[in-house]
Tab-separated table of C-alpha atoms in Angstrom:
chain	number	residue	atom	x	y	z
A	1	MET	CA	-19.599	-0.045	-11.661
A	2	ARG	CA	-19.089	2.364	-13.724
A	3	THR	CA	-22.206	4.700	-15.250
A	4	GLY	CA	-22.039	6.868	-17.621
A	5	PHE	CA	-22.553	9.752	-14.645
A	6	ALA	CA	-19.238	8.185	-14.320
A	7	ASP	CA	-17.799	8.910	-17.819
A	8	LEU	CA	-19.311	12.152	-17.706
A	9	LEU	CA	-17.397	13.238	-14.944
A	10	GLY	CA	-14.128	11.824	-16.491
A	11	ALA	CA	-14.640	13.374	-19.462
A	12	LEU	CA	-15.101	16.622	-18.208
A	13	HIS	CA	-11.832	16.074	-16.199
A	14	ALA	CA	-10.042	15.090	-18.756
A	15	GLY	CA	-10.712	18.487	-21.279
A	16	GLN	CA	-12.597	16.191	-23.958
A	17	GLU	CA	-15.686	18.298	-24.145
A	18	PRO	CA	-16.216	22.345	-23.071
A	19	ALA	CA	-17.403	22.951	-19.209
A	20	ALA	CA	-21.032	24.430	-19.810
A	21	LYS	CA	-21.530	21.865	-22.359
A	22	LEU	CA	-20.673	19.113	-19.815
A	23	ILE	CA	-22.088	20.719	-17.342
A	24	GLU	CA	-26.291	20.292	-17.955
A	25	GLY	CA	-25.471	16.619	-19.183
A	26	LEU	CA	-24.005	15.989	-15.892
A	27	ALA	CA	-27.145	17.710	-14.168
A	28	ALA	CA	-29.464	15.444	-16.415
A	29	GLY	CA	-27.074	12.202	-16.412
A	30	LEU	CA	-27.092	12.776	-11.955
A	31	ARG	CA	-30.891	12.114	-12.012
A	32	GLY	CA	-30.533	9.407	-13.182
A	33	SER	CA	-27.409	7.740	-12.337
A	34	LEU	CA	-27.588	5.332	-9.467
A	35	LEU	CA	-24.787	6.710	-6.380
A	36	VAL	CA	-23.346	5.086	-3.437
A	37	VAL	CA	-24.179	7.330	-0.309
A	38	PRO	CA	-22.240	6.361	2.773
A	39	THR	CA	-24.757	6.881	5.135
A	40	ASP	CA	-23.663	8.703	9.079
A	41	GLY	CA	-25.082	5.485	11.108
A	42	PRO	CA	-28.540	6.989	12.746
A	43	GLY	CA	-29.594	6.250	8.753
A	44	GLY	CA	-29.166	9.474	7.186
A	45	VAL	CA	-26.377	10.783	5.135
A	46	LEU	CA	-22.993	11.612	5.565
A	47	THR	CA	-22.345	15.201	5.178
A	48	THR	CA	-19.983	18.190	6.716
A	49	GLU	CA	-21.039	21.405	6.732
A	50	ARG	CA	-18.270	24.406	6.370
A	51	ASP	CA	-19.179	28.220	5.969
A	52	GLY	CA	-22.753	28.033	6.001
A	53	VAL	CA	-22.321	25.278	3.276
A	54	ARG	CA	-23.607	21.346	3.567
A	55	TRP	CA	-22.114	18.860	2.143
A	56	VAL	CA	-22.869	15.630	0.458
A	57	PHE	CA	-21.234	12.995	0.125
A	58	ALA	CA	-21.773	10.607	-3.442
A	59	PHE	CA	-19.468	8.127	-5.099
A	60	THR	CA	-20.610	6.756	-8.890
A	61	GLY	CA	-19.408	3.834	-6.549
A	62	THR	CA	-18.084	1.285	-4.322
A	63	THR	CA	-14.972	1.898	-5.767
A	64	ALA	CA	-15.453	5.483	-5.680
A	65	LEU	CA	-16.539	4.899	-1.976
A	66	ALA	CA	-13.006	3.334	-0.867
A	67	ALA	CA	-11.176	6.253	-2.860
A	68	PHE	CA	-12.208	8.295	-0.473
A	69	ALA	CA	-11.714	6.285	3.085
A	70	ALA	CA	-8.718	6.071	1.698
A	71	ALA	CA	-8.013	9.692	1.491
A	72	ARG	CA	-9.618	9.765	4.935
A	73	GLY	CA	-7.591	6.820	6.419
A	74	GLU	CA	-10.556	4.893	6.732
A	75	GLY	CA	-9.838	2.396	5.569
A	76	ASP	CA	-9.763	-0.296	6.841
A	77	ARG	CA	-13.189	0.368	7.745
A	78	GLU	CA	-16.213	-0.761	6.431
A	79	TRP	CA	-18.633	1.528	5.263
A	80	ALA	CA	-23.006	1.431	5.747
A	81	TYR	CA	-23.828	3.021	2.977
A	82	ARG	CA	-27.088	3.179	0.422
A	83	THR	CA	-27.677	2.710	-3.246
A	84	VAL	CA	-29.910	5.864	-4.270
A	85	ARG	CA	-31.182	7.601	-7.142
A	86	GLY	CA	-29.053	11.037	-8.357
A	87	ALA	CA	-32.977	12.560	-8.749
A	88	ARG	CA	-33.741	11.442	-5.246
A	89	LEU	CA	-30.717	11.820	-3.324
A	90	ALA	CA	-30.942	16.102	-5.186
A	91	ASP	CA	-34.283	16.504	-4.667
A	92	VAL	CA	-33.822	15.506	-0.573
A	93	VAL	CA	-30.647	17.411	-0.165
A	94	ALA	CA	-31.925	20.640	-1.635
A	95	ALA	CA	-35.218	20.341	0.251
A	96	ASP	CA	-33.773	19.601	3.893
A	97	CYS	CA	-30.125	20.763	3.226
A	98	GLY	CA	-31.380	23.944	1.869
A	99	PRO	CA	-30.611	26.404	-1.648
A	100	ASP	CA	-27.070	26.630	-0.435
A	101	ALA	CA	-26.227	22.187	-0.403
A	102	VAL	CA	-23.779	20.910	-2.032
A	103	LEU	CA	-23.090	17.403	-3.448
A	104	ALA	CA	-20.111	16.160	-3.150
A	105	ILE	CA	-19.172	13.289	-6.369
A	106	ASP	CA	-16.775	11.213	-5.602
A	107	VAL	CA	-14.891	13.047	-3.603
A	108	GLY	CA	-11.434	11.710	-3.247
A	109	GLY	CA	-11.000	10.015	-6.200
A	110	PRO	CA	-9.486	11.663	-9.495
A	111	ALA	CA	-12.526	13.058	-11.299
A	112	PRO	CA	-14.470	14.344	-8.311
A	113	MET	CA	-17.715	17.332	-9.332
A	114	PHE	CA	-19.717	19.625	-6.844
A	115	LEU	CA	-22.910	20.539	-7.847
A	116	PRO	CA	-25.122	23.171	-6.347
A	117	ALA	CA	-28.049	20.489	-5.794
A	118	ALA	CA	-30.649	23.086	-6.503
A	119	ARG	CA	-29.511	23.734	-9.172
A	120	VAL	CA	-29.618	19.569	-10.432
A	121	THR	CA	-33.728	20.076	-9.077
A	122	GLU	CA	-34.222	22.481	-11.139
A	123	HIS	CA	-32.652	20.480	-14.179
A	124	ALA	CA	-35.233	18.743	-13.796
A	125	ALA	CA	-38.244	21.256	-14.359
A	126	GLU	CA	-36.611	23.161	-16.839
A	127	GLY	CA	-37.434	19.582	-18.140
A	128	VAL	CA	-40.774	19.274	-17.429
A	129	GLY	CA	-41.161	23.474	-19.124
A	130	ARG	CA	-40.156	21.899	-22.635
């Protein structure tokens, strides 16, 4: 499953557009994209915390999730996941995990991206006032 959001990630990593221009596009594109979000077993999403920052893992498709699993040495096990709209994920993560939570997208693949969940939510709010 390839999305417009995944294409923007690729363009950012390939240096095809200025980063500042793409970041706004990524924030907007994420909100409308469907993401694959691995679950941690009891129904929550897979996260990790480091230095007080909560990292929430999400992927642009099952191929990207498989790359993450392989990078962790866990490619042989079956991964449970949900398909979630990026807007919903960002809004819930920003509310539940705090303003420093980060969406870690396509980690383990060739074009990862890290977006503060609160920034993605703010992007939506800014668009309402326009």
